[in-house]
């Protein structure tokens, strides 16, 4: 049986960081409010890079460390809701920069679940037999779709990118997944609404570039659906919580992760978190966390880890991976 093995974890963060005190100079907020409600203390924000720039840095590191020739990559999938262009897509910009000329490339927009959705899609191409090697990325420059006068959202987000390489294998890799969407609650978290501007369009022209979120609704959704999803993956795969080395959740809010840990009755040490330094980087948060864990030597061959993303759509997705 073909299994998609995951090789290498890398990330790229803009060098410029902004503290909660810095934000208190531009909106009516405080370090106390932000850190106690979210766990966030600082975040990286791009001063001159776009989403593709960060993705290219992460992808270059991945290929270099694995010793993969760029031409050997068959597929690039990139989870993002903040691409450089509507077209060409960021995955194509990465392809061009790296010289992955044999890959077919596309972006996948599933907000904070985007990286895990992308892993799932790449996994299916690998299992179907047409793809042997895939580059899967999550990259965001949310700062360009953030309303910097809205204190309820601008304190939450950060910019960054991360990713992994995937290869057809006979052992390890993606063992089980649980993936969902609920469009009926989609208006709880929106960005980038646009109506038509053609001379033939009869409706009211309207656009809203920025992220708009009902934080409470998203909080309730995440703390209800993510534990369910994790339990489903454990049951479907016949895996006990004790066999899981780490759980890496989308880094949206420390309080969300604490509630999820309580509901799962899982010890806090199983949950990796870096939200204090990174903020919420949407589709990039899970691969950025994995890259940091790898850098710190926390990811060991044979370990089973759970990764879970949740957010806009609404979407949520959990995956069990054997390293
Ligand atoms: O990655 C996508 C998924 N997104 C999420 O997972 C986000 C989930 N939601 C959350 O993390 C939380 O709901 C937030 C951190 C976004 C907000 O926390 P909250 O405890 O739900 O606050 P709230 O929105 O209910 O607002 C409480 C109060 C309000 O003031 P009043 O109406 O009670 O006077 C807000 O205006 O806090 C006020 N407020 C702030 N005050 C200081 C909102 N933002 C700020 C701020 N600084 N930055």
XYZ file of C-alpha atoms and ligand atoms in Angstrom:
371
model
C 0.000 0.000 0.000
C 1.266 3.473 -0.839
C 1.522 5.851 2.127
C 2.511 9.534 1.986
C 5.594 9.955 4.120
C 6.436 13.415 5.422
C 10.065 14.483 5.092
C 11.423 17.713 6.507
C 9.755 20.618 8.242
C 10.785 24.202 7.501
C 9.429 27.700 8.000
C 10.132 31.342 7.216
C 9.191 34.278 9.401
C 9.605 37.954 8.557
C 12.414 39.421 10.670
C 10.304 42.370 11.908
C 8.427 41.779 15.188
C 5.675 43.795 16.856
C 4.864 43.583 20.583
C 1.502 44.084 22.258
C 2.824 47.379 23.637
C 3.624 48.474 20.069
C -0.001 47.749 19.079
C -1.286 49.690 22.087
C 0.197 52.760 20.366
C -2.088 52.350 17.322
C -5.352 50.960 18.784
C -7.076 51.117 22.174
C -5.672 47.915 23.663
C -3.095 46.693 26.184
C -0.559 43.939 26.659
C -2.675 42.751 29.590
C -5.841 42.359 27.454
C -4.120 40.691 24.524
C -1.953 38.286 26.490
C -4.664 37.258 28.951
C -7.348 36.741 26.246
C -5.158 35.125 23.603
C -1.707 34.178 24.929
C -0.089 36.341 22.220
C 2.817 38.621 23.195
C 4.594 39.348 19.921
C 4.137 38.509 16.249
C 6.227 38.713 13.077
C 4.862 41.103 10.459
C 6.168 41.585 6.989
C 7.841 44.910 6.271
C 8.586 44.195 2.610
C 7.829 40.536 1.822
C 4.737 39.045 0.235
C 3.322 35.554 0.818
C 5.344 34.056 -2.042
C 8.633 35.465 -0.644
C 8.112 33.657 2.657
C 6.940 30.445 0.959
C 9.967 30.478 -1.355
C 12.373 30.744 1.610
C 10.692 27.806 3.402
C 10.555 25.741 0.193
C 14.211 26.392 -0.669
C 15.273 25.165 2.780
C 13.117 22.048 2.394
C 14.578 21.052 -0.972
C 18.136 21.848 0.078
C 18.015 19.868 3.323
C 16.348 16.858 1.655
C 18.738 17.027 -1.306
C 15.814 16.922 -3.737
C 16.391 18.226 -7.258
C 13.708 20.855 -8.011
C 12.761 18.924 -11.183
C 11.901 15.863 -9.071
C 8.887 17.601 -7.474
C 5.622 16.517 -9.154
C 3.155 18.678 -7.215
C 3.083 21.916 -5.206
C -0.006 22.613 -3.081
C -0.057 25.831 -1.087
C -2.663 26.661 1.562
C -3.269 30.409 1.711
C -5.994 33.029 1.972
C -3.553 35.894 1.421
C -1.930 35.134 -1.945
C 0.179 37.694 -3.831
C -2.183 37.568 -6.833
C -5.538 36.066 -7.734
C -3.554 34.672 -10.648
C -0.814 33.523 -10.977
C -1.275 31.609 -7.767
C 1.429 31.590 -5.117
C 2.225 27.914 -5.757
C 3.139 28.853 -9.357
C 5.366 31.694 -8.102
C 7.145 29.198 -5.835
C 7.508 26.774 -8.759
C 9.152 29.443 -10.899
C 11.506 30.648 -8.141
C 12.671 27.127 -7.309
C 12.761 25.690 -10.815
C 10.270 22.903 -10.061
C 9.391 22.853 -13.739
C 7.796 19.396 -13.730
C 5.338 20.144 -10.938
C 1.692 21.060 -11.335
C 0.834 23.731 -8.830
C -2.191 25.257 -7.168
C -3.285 27.149 -4.068
C -5.944 25.890 -1.740
C -8.024 28.381 0.251
C -9.355 26.786 3.425
C -8.231 29.536 5.822
C -6.714 28.198 9.055
C -7.334 24.596 7.947
C -5.588 25.286 4.628
C -2.333 23.468 5.340
C -4.039 20.296 6.540
C -6.486 20.392 3.621
C -3.437 20.762 1.334
C -1.692 17.780 2.949
C -4.861 15.764 2.453
C -5.102 16.657 -1.251
C -1.409 15.913 -1.872
C -1.849 12.612 -0.019
C -4.662 11.612 -2.416
C -2.543 12.415 -5.492
C 0.292 10.331 -4.046
C -2.008 7.432 -3.170
C -3.587 7.565 -6.649
C -0.106 6.912 -8.020
C 0.356 9.951 -10.281
C 2.577 11.903 -7.869
C 5.723 10.615 -6.188
C 7.042 13.806 -4.645
C 5.044 16.787 -3.384
C 5.882 20.097 -1.753
C 3.102 21.242 0.598
C 3.170 24.758 2.024
C 1.052 27.042 4.178
C 1.840 30.740 3.839
C 0.126 33.940 4.864
C 0.696 37.669 5.017
C -2.501 38.335 6.934
C -1.251 41.831 7.766
C -2.365 42.924 4.287
C -5.980 41.830 4.871
C -6.121 43.081 8.463
C -8.080 46.215 9.375
C -5.463 48.034 11.443
C -8.149 50.169 13.102
C -10.090 47.116 14.395
C -8.638 46.203 17.792
C -10.684 42.994 17.965
C -8.760 41.447 15.054
C -5.520 43.360 14.415
C -3.955 42.142 17.656
C -4.407 38.492 16.700
C -2.609 37.894 13.447
C 0.954 37.345 12.288
C 2.705 36.618 8.991
C 4.772 33.578 8.072
C 5.086 30.414 6.037
C 6.000 26.800 6.574
C 5.856 23.506 4.812
C 6.866 19.900 4.353
C 7.930 17.516 1.616
C 5.846 14.420 0.962
C 6.945 11.270 -0.775
C 5.296 7.983 -1.740
C 6.437 5.361 0.761
C 5.470 2.048 2.269
C 5.753 3.055 5.898
C 4.936 5.921 8.247
C 3.248 9.032 6.961
C -0.372 10.095 6.991
C -2.340 7.371 8.774
C -5.807 8.849 9.236
C -7.768 12.075 8.793
C -11.065 13.751 9.585
C -12.028 16.764 7.474
C -15.145 18.959 7.545
C -16.702 22.226 6.414
C -19.817 24.054 7.608
C -20.747 26.819 5.177
C -23.864 27.617 7.213
C -21.586 29.368 9.745
C -19.275 30.907 7.157
C -20.240 34.504 7.951
C -18.620 34.180 11.393
C -15.266 34.838 9.731
C -15.042 36.661 6.406
C -12.471 38.518 4.285
C -12.281 39.861 0.765
C -15.937 40.176 -0.278
C -16.301 41.699 -3.772
C -19.274 42.363 -5.984
C -19.131 42.886 -9.707
C -18.108 46.301 -11.048
C -19.096 45.713 -14.667
C -21.321 48.267 -16.408
C -23.970 45.514 -16.670
C -24.078 44.687 -12.973
C -27.358 45.866 -11.422
C -26.649 45.110 -7.756
C -25.112 47.388 -5.141
C -21.300 47.478 -5.611
C -19.694 46.438 -2.354
C -16.307 45.281 -1.230
C -14.659 44.492 2.076
C -11.020 43.701 1.837
C -10.409 42.985 5.503
C -10.876 40.138 7.961
C -14.100 40.457 9.931
C -14.662 37.953 12.720
C -17.237 37.075 15.337
C -14.588 35.883 17.778
C -17.029 34.359 20.258
C -18.746 32.262 17.583
C -15.434 30.984 16.227
C -14.272 30.237 19.777
C -17.395 28.169 20.474
C -17.117 26.345 17.143
C -13.443 25.481 17.649
C -13.817 24.234 21.204
C -16.786 22.066 20.166
C -15.626 20.638 16.828
C -11.875 20.129 17.294
C -12.118 17.726 20.274
C -14.798 15.760 18.371
C -12.563 15.602 15.322
C -9.514 14.455 17.308
C -11.589 11.755 19.031
C -12.861 10.600 15.622
C -9.310 10.225 14.276
C -8.203 8.304 17.373
C -11.211 5.974 17.123
C -10.981 5.456 13.350
C -7.274 4.637 13.563
C -7.544 2.555 16.742
C -4.961 4.790 18.441
C -4.931 5.538 22.178
C -4.220 9.067 23.401
C -1.204 7.629 25.299
C 0.325 6.641 21.939
C 0.257 10.248 20.696
C 3.552 12.059 21.285
C 2.331 15.567 20.415
C -0.848 17.390 19.436
C -0.226 20.439 17.268
C -3.313 22.629 17.013
C -3.801 25.686 14.842
C -2.390 28.501 16.959
C -5.380 30.822 17.313
C -5.730 31.327 21.023
C -4.185 29.699 24.105
C -7.600 29.590 25.769
C -9.058 27.585 22.845
C -6.205 25.097 23.117
C -6.641 24.827 26.908
C -10.358 24.039 26.535
C -9.580 21.432 23.857
C -6.924 19.818 26.090
C -9.414 19.682 28.989
C -12.147 18.152 26.832
C -9.725 15.500 25.575
C -8.390 14.899 29.111
C -4.944 15.087 27.527
C -1.915 16.338 29.491
C -0.719 19.863 28.674
C 2.784 18.534 27.756
C 1.334 16.899 24.641
C 0.340 20.290 23.195
C 3.035 22.286 21.435
C 2.406 26.006 21.425
C 4.271 29.009 20.057
C 1.372 31.446 19.772
C 3.021 33.775 22.320
C 5.784 34.591 19.790
C 4.071 33.949 16.454
C 0.402 34.989 16.830
C -2.269 33.501 14.596
C -0.784 32.867 11.141
C -3.867 31.045 9.778
C -2.860 28.361 7.247
C 0.818 28.750 8.161
C 0.486 28.113 11.894
C 0.724 24.305 11.926
C 3.756 23.999 9.594
C 5.523 26.845 11.436
C 4.943 24.982 14.721
C 6.167 21.684 13.208
C 9.325 23.371 11.892
C 10.075 24.810 15.332
C 9.491 21.428 16.971
C 11.814 19.789 14.464
C 14.470 22.444 15.046
C 14.253 21.770 18.796
C 14.673 18.011 18.239
C 11.156 17.213 19.464
C 10.096 15.220 16.381
C 11.502 11.685 16.379
C 11.158 8.928 13.790
C 8.266 6.647 14.688
C 6.459 9.270 16.806
C 2.740 9.617 16.192
C 1.474 13.173 16.188
C -1.943 14.745 15.693
C -2.303 18.009 13.799
C -5.554 19.964 13.676
C -6.641 23.171 11.959
C -9.871 25.157 12.272
C -11.220 28.479 11.064
C -12.788 30.343 8.143
C -15.319 28.523 6.016
C -15.984 27.315 8.588
C -13.527 24.475 8.103
C -11.756 22.042 10.389
C -9.423 19.125 9.800
C -7.405 16.687 11.902
C -4.683 14.325 10.745
C -2.731 11.517 12.421
C 0.857 11.323 11.186
C 3.604 8.814 11.931
C 6.990 10.431 11.535
O -7.783 31.626 13.180
C -9.127 31.710 12.914
C -9.887 31.292 14.037
N -10.070 32.394 14.958
C -10.172 32.154 16.228
O -10.020 31.041 16.647
C -10.545 33.285 17.145
C -11.456 32.761 18.209
N -11.895 33.810 19.149
C -11.075 34.332 20.064
O -9.922 33.955 20.166
C -11.645 35.366 21.001
O -13.039 35.430 20.796
C -11.030 36.774 20.801
C -9.602 36.763 21.350
C -11.014 37.138 19.332
C -11.808 37.816 21.566
O -11.905 37.478 22.948
P -13.310 37.543 23.697
O -13.051 37.188 25.086
O -14.259 36.675 22.924
O -13.674 39.072 23.601
P -14.976 39.769 22.983
O -14.887 39.792 21.504
O -16.211 39.187 23.598
O -14.807 41.242 23.523
C -14.860 41.529 24.930
C -14.547 42.990 25.129
C -15.354 43.925 24.236
O -15.626 45.100 24.981
P -17.061 45.320 25.661
O -18.048 45.271 24.541
O -17.215 44.163 26.617
O -16.916 46.644 26.322
C -14.398 44.295 23.132
O -14.667 45.544 22.547
O -13.174 43.240 24.802
C -13.099 44.332 23.877
N -11.950 44.141 23.026
C -10.729 44.587 23.338
N -10.274 45.301 24.375
C -8.971 45.619 24.403
C -11.879 43.454 21.848
N -10.619 43.483 21.387
C -9.889 44.190 22.286
C -8.548 44.533 22.364
N -8.118 45.242 23.434
N -7.635 44.174 21.423
